[in-house]
Amino acid sequence: MWRAIRLVVDTGIHAKRWSLEQAVDFFQQNSSQPEGTILSEIQRYFTGPGQATAYKMGMIKFQEFRQLAEEQMDDSFNVREFHDVVLGAGALPMPMVEARVQRW
């Protein structure tokens, strides 16, 4: 849920030109986080367009990669090995992570 809220707030700020107050209101209506945490998060979104969106998109891509691997490997799929494949080379662009999963 946290990532989904980030996605909406980031988009609201940069595409819909939400004010700080509008962003805080949305966050408070959709989470139970303390106001200090919310303000800290929102300040990052104002200074880094798309930063919050990247988290959610990354989550979606990793879910897709795992589903692809599970479908192709069936019973031989091992979640620990999958994690080694997607994380073992460090921070990589998503197309490179996908290529590693496909080769695995």
PDB file of C-alpha atoms in Angstrom:
ATOM      1  CA  MET A   1       0.000   0.000   0.000  1.00  0.00           C
ATOM      2  CA  TRP A   2       2.867   2.335   0.894  1.00  0.00           C
ATOM      3  CA  ARG A   3       4.314   2.107  -2.633  1.00  0.00           C
ATOM      4  CA  ALA A   4       0.926   2.718  -4.208  1.00  0.00           C
ATOM      5  CA  ILE A   5       0.454   5.866  -2.110  1.00  0.00           C
ATOM      6  CA  ARG A   6       3.911   7.044  -3.180  1.00  0.00           C
ATOM      7  CA  LEU A   7       2.955   6.521  -6.812  1.00  0.00           C
ATOM      8  CA  VAL A   8      -0.209   8.603  -6.504  1.00  0.00           C
ATOM      9  CA  VAL A   9       1.446  11.391  -4.519  1.00  0.00           C
ATOM     10  CA  ASP A  10       4.465  11.622  -6.849  1.00  0.00           C
ATOM     11  CA  THR A  11       2.173  11.796  -9.869  1.00  0.00           C
ATOM     12  CA  GLY A  12      -0.119  14.284  -8.131  1.00  0.00           C
ATOM     13  CA  ILE A  13       2.772  16.603  -7.329  1.00  0.00           C
ATOM     14  CA  HIS A  14       4.438  16.550 -10.736  1.00  0.00           C
ATOM     15  CA  ALA A  15       1.597  15.931 -13.194  1.00  0.00           C
ATOM     16  CA  LYS A  16      -1.322  17.564 -11.427  1.00  0.00           C
ATOM     17  CA  ARG A  17       0.691  20.263  -9.634  1.00  0.00           C
ATOM     18  CA  TRP A  18      -0.556  19.342  -6.155  1.00  0.00           C
ATOM     19  CA  SER A  19       0.438  21.641  -3.334  1.00  0.00           C
ATOM     20  CA  LEU A  20       2.237  20.341  -0.266  1.00  0.00           C
ATOM     21  CA  GLU A  21      -1.083  20.483   1.583  1.00  0.00           C
ATOM     22  CA  GLN A  22      -2.872  18.388  -1.064  1.00  0.00           C
ATOM     23  CA  ALA A  23      -0.107  15.788  -1.003  1.00  0.00           C
ATOM     24  CA  VAL A  24      -0.145  15.594   2.801  1.00  0.00           C
ATOM     25  CA  ASP A  25      -3.955  15.315   2.853  1.00  0.00           C
ATOM     26  CA  PHE A  26      -3.927  12.408   0.398  1.00  0.00           C
ATOM     27  CA  PHE A  27      -1.167  10.622   2.306  1.00  0.00           C
ATOM     28  CA  GLN A  28      -2.965  11.068   5.638  1.00  0.00           C
ATOM     29  CA  GLN A  29      -6.274   9.838   4.226  1.00  0.00           C
ATOM     30  CA  ASN A  30      -4.652   6.659   2.916  1.00  0.00           C
ATOM     31  CA  SER A  31      -2.071   5.700   5.533  1.00  0.00           C
ATOM     32  CA  SER A  32      -1.573   5.638   9.270  1.00  0.00           C
ATOM     33  CA  GLN A  33       1.956   7.043   9.129  1.00  0.00           C
ATOM     34  CA  PRO A  34       2.862   9.882  11.503  1.00  0.00           C
ATOM     35  CA  GLU A  35       2.870  13.377  10.034  1.00  0.00           C
ATOM     36  CA  GLY A  36       6.661  13.691  10.354  1.00  0.00           C
ATOM     37  CA  THR A  37       7.195  10.587   8.223  1.00  0.00           C
ATOM     38  CA  ILE A  38       4.689  11.807   5.657  1.00  0.00           C
ATOM     39  CA  LEU A  39       6.329  15.231   5.396  1.00  0.00           C
ATOM     40  CA  SER A  40       9.769  13.676   5.021  1.00  0.00           C
ATOM     41  CA  GLU A  41       8.558  11.408   2.222  1.00  0.00           C
ATOM     42  CA  ILE A  42       6.739  14.186   0.399  1.00  0.00           C
ATOM     43  CA  GLN A  43       9.755  16.493   0.541  1.00  0.00           C
ATOM     44  CA  ARG A  44      11.750  13.833  -1.320  1.00  0.00           C
ATOM     45  CA  TYR A  45       9.040  13.618  -3.983  1.00  0.00           C
ATOM     46  CA  PHE A  46       9.077  17.371  -4.546  1.00  0.00           C
ATOM     47  CA  THR A  47      12.836  17.342  -5.171  1.00  0.00           C
ATOM     48  CA  GLY A  48      13.046  14.083  -7.138  1.00  0.00           C
ATOM     49  CA  PRO A  49      10.322  13.649  -9.759  1.00  0.00           C
ATOM     50  CA  GLY A  50       9.652   9.993 -10.496  1.00  0.00           C
ATOM     51  CA  GLN A  51      11.685   8.758  -7.536  1.00  0.00           C
ATOM     52  CA  ALA A  52       8.672   7.366  -5.712  1.00  0.00           C
ATOM     53  CA  THR A  53       7.241   5.887  -8.895  1.00  0.00           C
ATOM     54  CA  ALA A  54      10.433   3.915  -9.497  1.00  0.00           C
ATOM     55  CA  TYR A  55       9.853   1.834  -6.358  1.00  0.00           C
ATOM     56  CA  LYS A  56       6.445   0.626  -7.506  1.00  0.00           C
ATOM     57  CA  MET A  57       7.585   0.003 -11.064  1.00  0.00           C
ATOM     58  CA  GLY A  58      10.552  -1.983  -9.765  1.00  0.00           C
ATOM     59  CA  MET A  59       8.259  -4.096  -7.610  1.00  0.00           C
ATOM     60  CA  ILE A  60       6.013  -4.839 -10.575  1.00  0.00           C
ATOM     61  CA  LYS A  61       8.972  -5.816 -12.781  1.00  0.00           C
ATOM     62  CA  PHE A  62      10.449  -8.138 -10.137  1.00  0.00           C
ATOM     63  CA  GLN A  63       7.051  -9.829  -9.770  1.00  0.00           C
ATOM     64  CA  GLU A  64       6.935 -10.309 -13.551  1.00  0.00           C
ATOM     65  CA  PHE A  65      10.463 -11.763 -13.574  1.00  0.00           C
ATOM     66  CA  ARG A  66       9.602 -14.190 -10.806  1.00  0.00           C
ATOM     67  CA  GLN A  67       6.391 -15.299 -12.514  1.00  0.00           C
ATOM     68  CA  LEU A  68       8.294 -15.856 -15.772  1.00  0.00           C
ATOM     69  CA  ALA A  69      10.944 -17.932 -13.983  1.00  0.00           C
ATOM     70  CA  GLU A  70       8.347 -19.974 -12.076  1.00  0.00           C
ATOM     71  CA  GLU A  71       6.422 -20.725 -15.280  1.00  0.00           C
ATOM     72  CA  GLN A  72       9.537 -21.725 -17.215  1.00  0.00           C
ATOM     73  CA  MET A  73      11.163 -23.754 -14.445  1.00  0.00           C
ATOM     74  CA  ASP A  74       8.046 -25.254 -12.853  1.00  0.00           C
ATOM     75  CA  ASP A  75       9.079 -27.560  -9.979  1.00  0.00           C
ATOM     76  CA  SER A  76      12.784 -26.769 -10.311  1.00  0.00           C
ATOM     77  CA  PHE A  77      12.205 -23.104  -9.402  1.00  0.00           C
ATOM     78  CA  ASN A  78      14.073 -22.145  -6.227  1.00  0.00           C
ATOM     79  CA  VAL A  79      13.304 -18.761  -4.699  1.00  0.00           C
ATOM     80  CA  ARG A  80      16.743 -18.413  -3.088  1.00  0.00           C
ATOM     81  CA  GLU A  81      18.460 -19.044  -6.408  1.00  0.00           C
ATOM     82  CA  PHE A  82      16.085 -16.563  -8.045  1.00  0.00           C
ATOM     83  CA  HIS A  83      17.098 -13.920  -5.501  1.00  0.00           C
ATOM     84  CA  ASP A  84      20.763 -14.657  -6.213  1.00  0.00           C
ATOM     85  CA  VAL A  85      20.133 -14.187  -9.937  1.00  0.00           C
ATOM     86  CA  VAL A  86      18.265 -10.883  -9.645  1.00  0.00           C
ATOM     87  CA  LEU A  87      20.369  -9.376  -6.845  1.00  0.00           C
ATOM     88  CA  GLY A  88      23.744 -11.078  -7.206  1.00  0.00           C
ATOM     89  CA  ALA A  89      25.249  -8.647  -9.726  1.00  0.00           C
ATOM     90  CA  GLY A  90      24.311  -5.551  -7.732  1.00  0.00           C
ATOM     91  CA  ALA A  91      22.326  -2.602  -9.048  1.00  0.00           C
ATOM     92  CA  LEU A  92      21.541  -3.152 -12.726  1.00  0.00           C
ATOM     93  CA  PRO A  93      19.116  -1.629 -15.229  1.00  0.00           C
ATOM     94  CA  MET A  94      15.911  -3.668 -15.457  1.00  0.00           C
ATOM     95  CA  PRO A  95      16.622  -4.968 -18.996  1.00  0.00           C
ATOM     96  CA  MET A  96      19.867  -6.487 -17.705  1.00  0.00           C
ATOM     97  CA  VAL A  97      18.105  -8.077 -14.728  1.00  0.00           C
ATOM     98  CA  GLU A  98      15.507  -9.509 -17.104  1.00  0.00           C
ATOM     99  CA  ALA A  99      18.257 -10.933 -19.332  1.00  0.00           C
ATOM    100  CA  ARG A 100      19.875 -12.592 -16.297  1.00  0.00           C
ATOM    101  CA  VAL A 101      16.539 -14.183 -15.345  1.00  0.00           C
ATOM    102  CA  GLN A 102      15.964 -15.407 -18.909  1.00  0.00           C
ATOM    103  CA  ARG A 103      19.454 -16.960 -19.073  1.00  0.00           C
ATOM    104  CA  TRP A 104      18.914 -18.654 -15.711  1.00  0.00           C
TER     105      TRP A 104
END
